[in-house]
Every structure is written in C-alpha cells, then in structure tokens.
Coordinates of C-alpha atoms in Angstrom, one line a residue:
M272 CA 6.1 -15.0 10.4
M273 CA 8.1 -13.3 7.7
S274 CA 8.1 -13.6 4.0
M275 CA 9.9 -11.8 1.3
V276 CA 10.4 -11.6 -2.5
R277 CA 13.9 -11.5 -3.8
N278 CA 14.8 -11.2 -7.5
G279 CA 11.2 -12.3 -8.4
S280 CA 11.1 -15.5 -6.2
T281 CA 9.1 -15.7 -3.1
V282 CA 11.1 -16.6 0.0
H283 CA 9.9 -17.5 3.5
G284 CA 12.5 -16.8 6.1
N285 CA 15.8 -17.8 4.5
E286 CA 14.3 -20.8 2.7
P287 CA 12.4 -20.8 -0.6
F288 CA 9.0 -22.6 -0.6
A289 CA 7.5 -24.8 -3.2
N290 CA 5.9 -23.1 -6.2
G291 CA 2.1 -23.1 -5.9
E292 CA 2.0 -23.3 -2.1
D293 CA -0.4 -20.6 -1.0
K294 CA 0.3 -20.5 2.7
I295 CA 3.1 -21.3 5.2
G296 CA 2.3 -21.5 8.9
G297 CA -1.2 -20.2 8.0
Y298 CA 0.2 -16.9 6.7
K299 CA -0.1 -15.9 3.1
P300 CA 3.2 -14.6 1.8
V301 CA 3.5 -11.3 -0.1
K302 CA 3.4 -11.7 -3.9
I303 CA 4.8 -9.1 -6.2
S304 CA 4.7 -9.5 -10.0
T305 CA 8.0 -10.5 -11.5
D306 CA 7.1 -8.1 -14.3
I307 CA 8.0 -5.2 -12.1
L308 CA 11.0 -6.8 -10.5
P309 CA 14.1 -6.6 -12.7
S310 CA 16.2 -9.8 -12.4
T311 CA 19.2 -7.7 -11.3
M312 CA 17.4 -6.0 -8.5
K313 CA 18.9 -6.9 -5.1
T314 CA 16.1 -5.2 -3.0
K315 CA 14.6 -7.5 -0.3
F316 CA 10.9 -7.3 0.3
Y317 CA 9.3 -8.2 3.7
K318 CA 5.6 -8.4 4.5
L319 CA 4.8 -7.6 8.1
S320 CA 2.6 -10.0 10.1
H321 CA -0.1 -8.7 12.5
S322 CA 0.0 -12.0 14.5
N323 CA 3.6 -11.8 15.8
D324 CA 6.3 -9.3 16.7
N325 CA 8.1 -9.4 13.4
E326 CA 11.4 -9.9 15.2
D327 CA 12.9 -11.7 12.2
V328 CA 12.2 -8.7 10.0
I329 CA 13.6 -6.3 12.6
E330 CA 16.8 -8.3 12.8
S331 CA 17.2 -8.3 9.0
C332 CA 16.7 -4.5 9.0
V333 CA 19.2 -4.0 11.7
R334 CA 21.8 -5.9 9.7
I335 CA 21.1 -3.9 6.6
L336 CA 21.2 -0.5 8.4
H337 CA 24.4 -1.4 10.2
Q338 CA 26.0 -2.0 6.8
G339 CA 25.0 1.5 5.7
G340 CA 21.9 0.4 3.9
T341 CA 18.6 2.3 3.3
I342 CA 15.1 0.8 3.8
A343 CA 11.6 1.9 3.1
L344 CA 9.2 1.2 5.9
P345 CA 5.7 2.1 7.2
T346 CA 4.9 4.9 9.7
D347 CA 1.6 6.1 11.1
T348 CA 1.1 8.5 8.3
L349 CA 3.2 7.7 5.2
Y350 CA 5.8 5.2 4.0
G351 CA 9.3 6.6 4.7
V352 CA 12.8 6.0 3.6
A353 CA 15.3 5.6 6.5
C354 CA 18.9 5.0 7.4
L355 CA 21.1 5.4 10.4
A356 CA 21.2 9.1 11.3
Q357 CA 24.7 8.6 12.9
S358 CA 26.1 7.3 9.6
T359 CA 27.2 10.1 7.3
E360 CA 27.6 7.8 4.3
A361 CA 24.1 6.4 4.8
V362 CA 22.6 9.8 5.0
E363 CA 24.4 10.9 1.8
K364 CA 22.9 7.8 0.1
L365 CA 19.5 8.7 1.4
Y366 CA 19.7 12.2 -0.2
E367 CA 20.9 10.6 -3.5
I368 CA 18.0 8.2 -3.5
K369 CA 15.5 10.9 -2.9
A370 CA 17.2 13.4 -5.3
R371 CA 16.8 15.7 -2.4
N372 CA 18.4 19.2 -2.1
L373 CA 21.4 18.8 0.3
L374 CA 20.3 22.0 2.0
K375 CA 16.9 20.6 2.9
P376 CA 17.0 19.0 6.4
V377 CA 15.7 15.5 7.2
A378 CA 14.0 14.6 10.5
I379 CA 15.1 11.8 12.8
C380 CA 12.9 9.1 14.3
V381 CA 13.2 7.4 17.7
G382 CA 11.3 4.7 19.5
D383 CA 10.3 6.3 22.8
L384 CA 9.8 9.6 24.6
Y385 CA 13.0 9.4 26.7
N386 CA 15.0 9.0 23.5
V387 CA 13.6 12.4 22.3
C388 CA 15.6 14.2 25.0
Q389 CA 18.7 12.2 24.2
W390 CA 19.0 13.7 20.7
T391 CA 17.4 17.1 21.2
R392 CA 17.5 20.1 23.6
F393 CA 14.5 22.1 24.8
P394 CA 14.6 25.8 25.8
E395 CA 14.8 26.5 29.5
G396 CA 11.9 28.9 29.1
L397 CA 9.6 26.0 28.0
I398 CA 10.7 23.9 31.0
E399 CA 10.2 26.7 33.4
S400 CA 6.8 27.6 31.9
V401 CA 5.6 24.0 32.1
S402 CA 6.8 23.7 35.7
K403 CA 5.0 26.9 36.7
T404 CA 1.8 25.9 34.9
L405 CA 1.6 22.5 36.4
G406 CA 2.8 23.6 39.8
L407 CA 5.5 20.9 39.7
E408 CA 9.1 21.1 40.8
D409 CA 11.5 19.9 38.2
K410 CA 13.2 17.2 40.3
L411 CA 15.2 16.0 37.3
K412 CA 16.8 19.5 36.8
F413 CA 20.3 18.3 37.4
Q414 CA 19.9 15.3 35.1
R415 CA 18.9 17.5 32.1
P416 CA 19.3 17.8 29.2
S417 CA 19.1 14.1 28.7
S418 CA 16.0 13.6 30.8
P419 CA 12.5 14.9 29.9
G420 CA 11.7 15.9 33.5
V421 CA 8.5 17.9 33.7
L422 CA 8.3 17.9 29.9
Y423 CA 7.3 14.2 29.9
G424 CA 3.6 15.0 30.3
L425 CA 3.8 17.5 27.4
L426 CA 5.6 15.1 25.2
E427 CA 3.3 12.3 26.1
D428 CA 0.3 14.4 24.8
L429 CA 2.0 14.7 21.4
L430 CA 3.9 11.5 21.0
P431 CA 3.8 8.8 19.7
G432 CA 1.7 10.3 16.9
P433 CA 1.7 12.2 13.6
V434 CA 3.8 15.0 15.0
T435 CA 7.3 16.3 14.2
I436 CA 8.8 18.5 16.9
V437 CA 11.6 20.9 15.7
T438 CA 13.9 22.1 18.4
E439 CA 17.7 22.4 19.1
R440 CA 19.8 19.4 18.3
S441 CA 21.9 17.5 20.9
P442 CA 25.7 17.5 20.6
S443 CA 25.5 13.7 20.5
L444 CA 23.7 13.8 17.1
N445 CA 25.8 13.4 14.0
N446 CA 27.0 16.9 13.2
T447 CA 27.1 16.1 9.4
L448 CA 23.3 15.5 9.5
N449 CA 21.7 18.9 8.5
P450 CA 25.0 20.7 9.0
E451 CA 23.5 24.1 8.0
T452 CA 21.2 24.3 11.0
S453 CA 21.3 23.8 14.8
L454 CA 17.8 22.5 14.7
V455 CA 16.4 19.1 14.1
G456 CA 12.9 17.6 13.7
I457 CA 12.2 14.5 15.7
R458 CA 9.4 12.0 15.5
V459 CA 8.0 9.0 17.5
P460 CA 5.6 7.5 15.0
D461 CA 2.6 5.6 16.3
H462 CA 3.5 2.5 14.5
K463 CA 4.8 -0.6 16.4
F464 CA 7.3 -1.8 13.8
I465 CA 9.3 1.4 13.4
R466 CA 9.3 2.0 17.1
D467 CA 10.5 -1.6 17.8
L468 CA 13.2 -1.2 15.2
C469 CA 14.4 2.1 16.7
N470 CA 14.4 0.6 20.2
R471 CA 16.4 -2.4 18.9
L472 CA 18.9 -0.1 17.2
R473 CA 19.2 2.3 20.3
E474 CA 20.0 5.1 17.9
P475 CA 17.9 7.4 15.7
L476 CA 16.9 6.8 12.1
A477 CA 17.1 9.6 9.6
L478 CA 13.6 9.5 8.1
T479 CA 12.0 11.1 5.1
S480 CA 9.0 10.3 2.9
A481 CA 9.3 7.5 0.4
N482 CA 9.1 9.4 -2.8
V483 CA 11.3 11.4 -5.1
S484 CA 11.5 15.0 -3.7
G485 CA 8.6 17.1 -5.0
E486 CA 6.4 14.1 -6.0
N487 CA 3.4 12.7 -4.1
S488 CA 4.0 10.9 -0.9
S489 CA 3.2 7.2 -0.5
L490 CA 0.5 5.3 1.4
R491 CA 1.4 1.9 -0.2
I492 CA 4.7 0.4 -1.4
E493 CA 3.4 0.5 -5.0
D494 CA 3.3 4.3 -4.8
F495 CA 7.1 4.5 -4.7
R496 CA 7.9 1.7 -7.1
K497 CA 10.5 3.7 -9.0
L498 CA 12.6 3.8 -5.8
W499 CA 12.6 0.1 -5.2
P500 CA 15.8 -0.7 -7.2
K501 CA 17.7 2.0 -5.2
L502 CA 16.7 0.6 -1.8
D503 CA 18.2 -2.3 0.2
A504 CA 14.8 -3.4 1.6
V505 CA 11.1 -2.6 1.4
I506 CA 8.9 -3.3 4.4
D507 CA 5.2 -3.8 3.4
D508 CA 2.4 -3.2 5.8
G509 CA -0.3 -2.6 3.3
E510 CA -2.0 0.8 3.2
V511 CA -0.9 3.2 6.0
G512 CA -2.2 6.4 7.4
T513 CA -5.7 5.1 8.0
T514 CA -5.7 6.0 11.8
Y515 CA -5.0 9.7 11.3
V516 CA -5.9 10.4 7.7
N517 CA -9.4 11.5 6.8
K518 CA -9.4 10.8 3.1
S519 CA -12.8 12.5 2.5
L520 CA -11.2 15.7 3.6
Q521 CA -8.2 15.2 1.4
Y522 CA -5.7 14.9 4.3
A523 CA -4.1 11.9 2.7
K524 CA -0.4 12.1 1.9
E525 CA 0.1 15.2 4.0
G526 CA 2.4 13.5 6.5
S527 CA 3.0 14.6 10.1
T528 CA 2.2 18.0 11.6
V529 CA 5.5 19.9 12.0
F530 CA 5.9 22.6 14.7
Q531 CA 9.0 24.4 15.8
I532 CA 9.5 25.5 19.4
Q533 CA 10.8 29.1 19.5
T534 CA 14.0 29.9 21.5
D535 CA 12.0 31.7 24.2
G536 CA 10.3 28.4 24.9
L537 CA 6.9 30.2 25.2
S538 CA 5.8 30.1 21.6
F539 CA 5.9 27.9 18.5
K540 CA 5.1 28.0 14.8

C-alpha cells in the first residue's frame, strides 16, 4: 500500500481519497502539514509500508530516476539523496542540491554483492591473499573482474551493512562521476527498499547523505526539510539507523564506516 502527499493534498496511489478518511485498506497514510508544503512544490512524498513489498513506490521512483530526477530515501544508517550514477546530468543536479564541492566524490549504491564487482575492481594481491588464507582455488579467475570469486565470503561478512568500501572503479562506471579519482566508494545498505530499487534499476545509484554539505545528517525526513522543494520525491520510512546506531554513545548521524583497500591488497585504511 502506498500513499503520498502532493502539493499539500494526501493521495493514495494515483487517486485522492475523501477528506477526513483516516485509513485506506487498513493503512494510515502519511500526513504532512500543509504549512510546510508550499503550493508550488512539485515534490512527491511516499510512505513505505511494512506489510507489502512497496512495488508501487519502487516503480514510481524508477520513472523519476530514469527522467533524471533525484530522490531522498532511507538507508540502514541515514537518509540519503540519490540519482542514477550513470547519468551525468542527474549527478550534476545532485551536487547542486547538496551545495557540494565538485571535487568531493560521492559513493555509489547497489543491491547485491555480485553487483559490487560489476562496478569496481579489487587488487590482485587481495584476491591472492584471500585464496591462500582460505586454502581455496579461485575457480572464477578467468571470469574476473566482474565476478567476486573467492572474495564473495569476505564481501558477505561486510555487506549488506553500514560499510562503504573504497577501491578501484570499473571502466563500466560513468567516467564523469568523480572524474578526479580512479577510486569509488560502494555500498550495499541493509535496507530492503533501497536494495529492491537498485535491483529493479539494474544500475548503481549515486548516493550521499540527505543534508546540505557540512550540516548534520538526517535520521528522519523532517531533518532535511529545507531540501524538500529541490527533490523530485521523498521516501518516508520513519526514523532510520536504529539497527546499527547506539544513540547513548552518540553514534547517531555518523553514517557508514568507510575503508579503503590499498593497492597492494594486503592493507586498508
């Protein structure tokens, strides 16, 4: 079940429902005060359901992204702003929305472990070290670099989860994305919606935190309210980060752990 608010009016699917109706299909739609929604704002708001697969929301997001749009959506750690990584125009728009330094790279997000190796490259030293440590022959050696081979177990220990791996980029990745570096950060968030969306798209999302650069990151959509008018859609899943964030230790809003694999494949930072 999907609901959204557009220009201050609540919409269920593509049809408006009667004023005063609290629930449709047993699901309470998202309500956002019209006081904070300018009448000229075209942003669409979708509330995720935990009782179905949100396929209707995913299809709406696919259409928006294929048209070069940007969306805010939940991850396992923070709310992020995303667009198609393979679209130069969409990436430029993402930087503009964030007021982000053009020299500061953005990470990409994919839906599954095998997609990680489609868009990145791992050092031979790492592959050889893992093979030796595990006592396994790399039977997929001649299928690399698009197959994770013996790295699958290592990647499976890290992903999906609140981790960004920085390694060499694949030639298939848009060369205007982070053009000043041969590296790229890649994530597989532990959040069903964003993974399902990536798998439906079959291409990576450029993903960065939903905030103006330098400001606090966002755990709720209200935290990045000032960005709403600049976005094509906002996907609301309530408060995020509760699985991995220990708020009593002030880990909230820190985002994912980033580590870079060194070129020798035997060390990282």
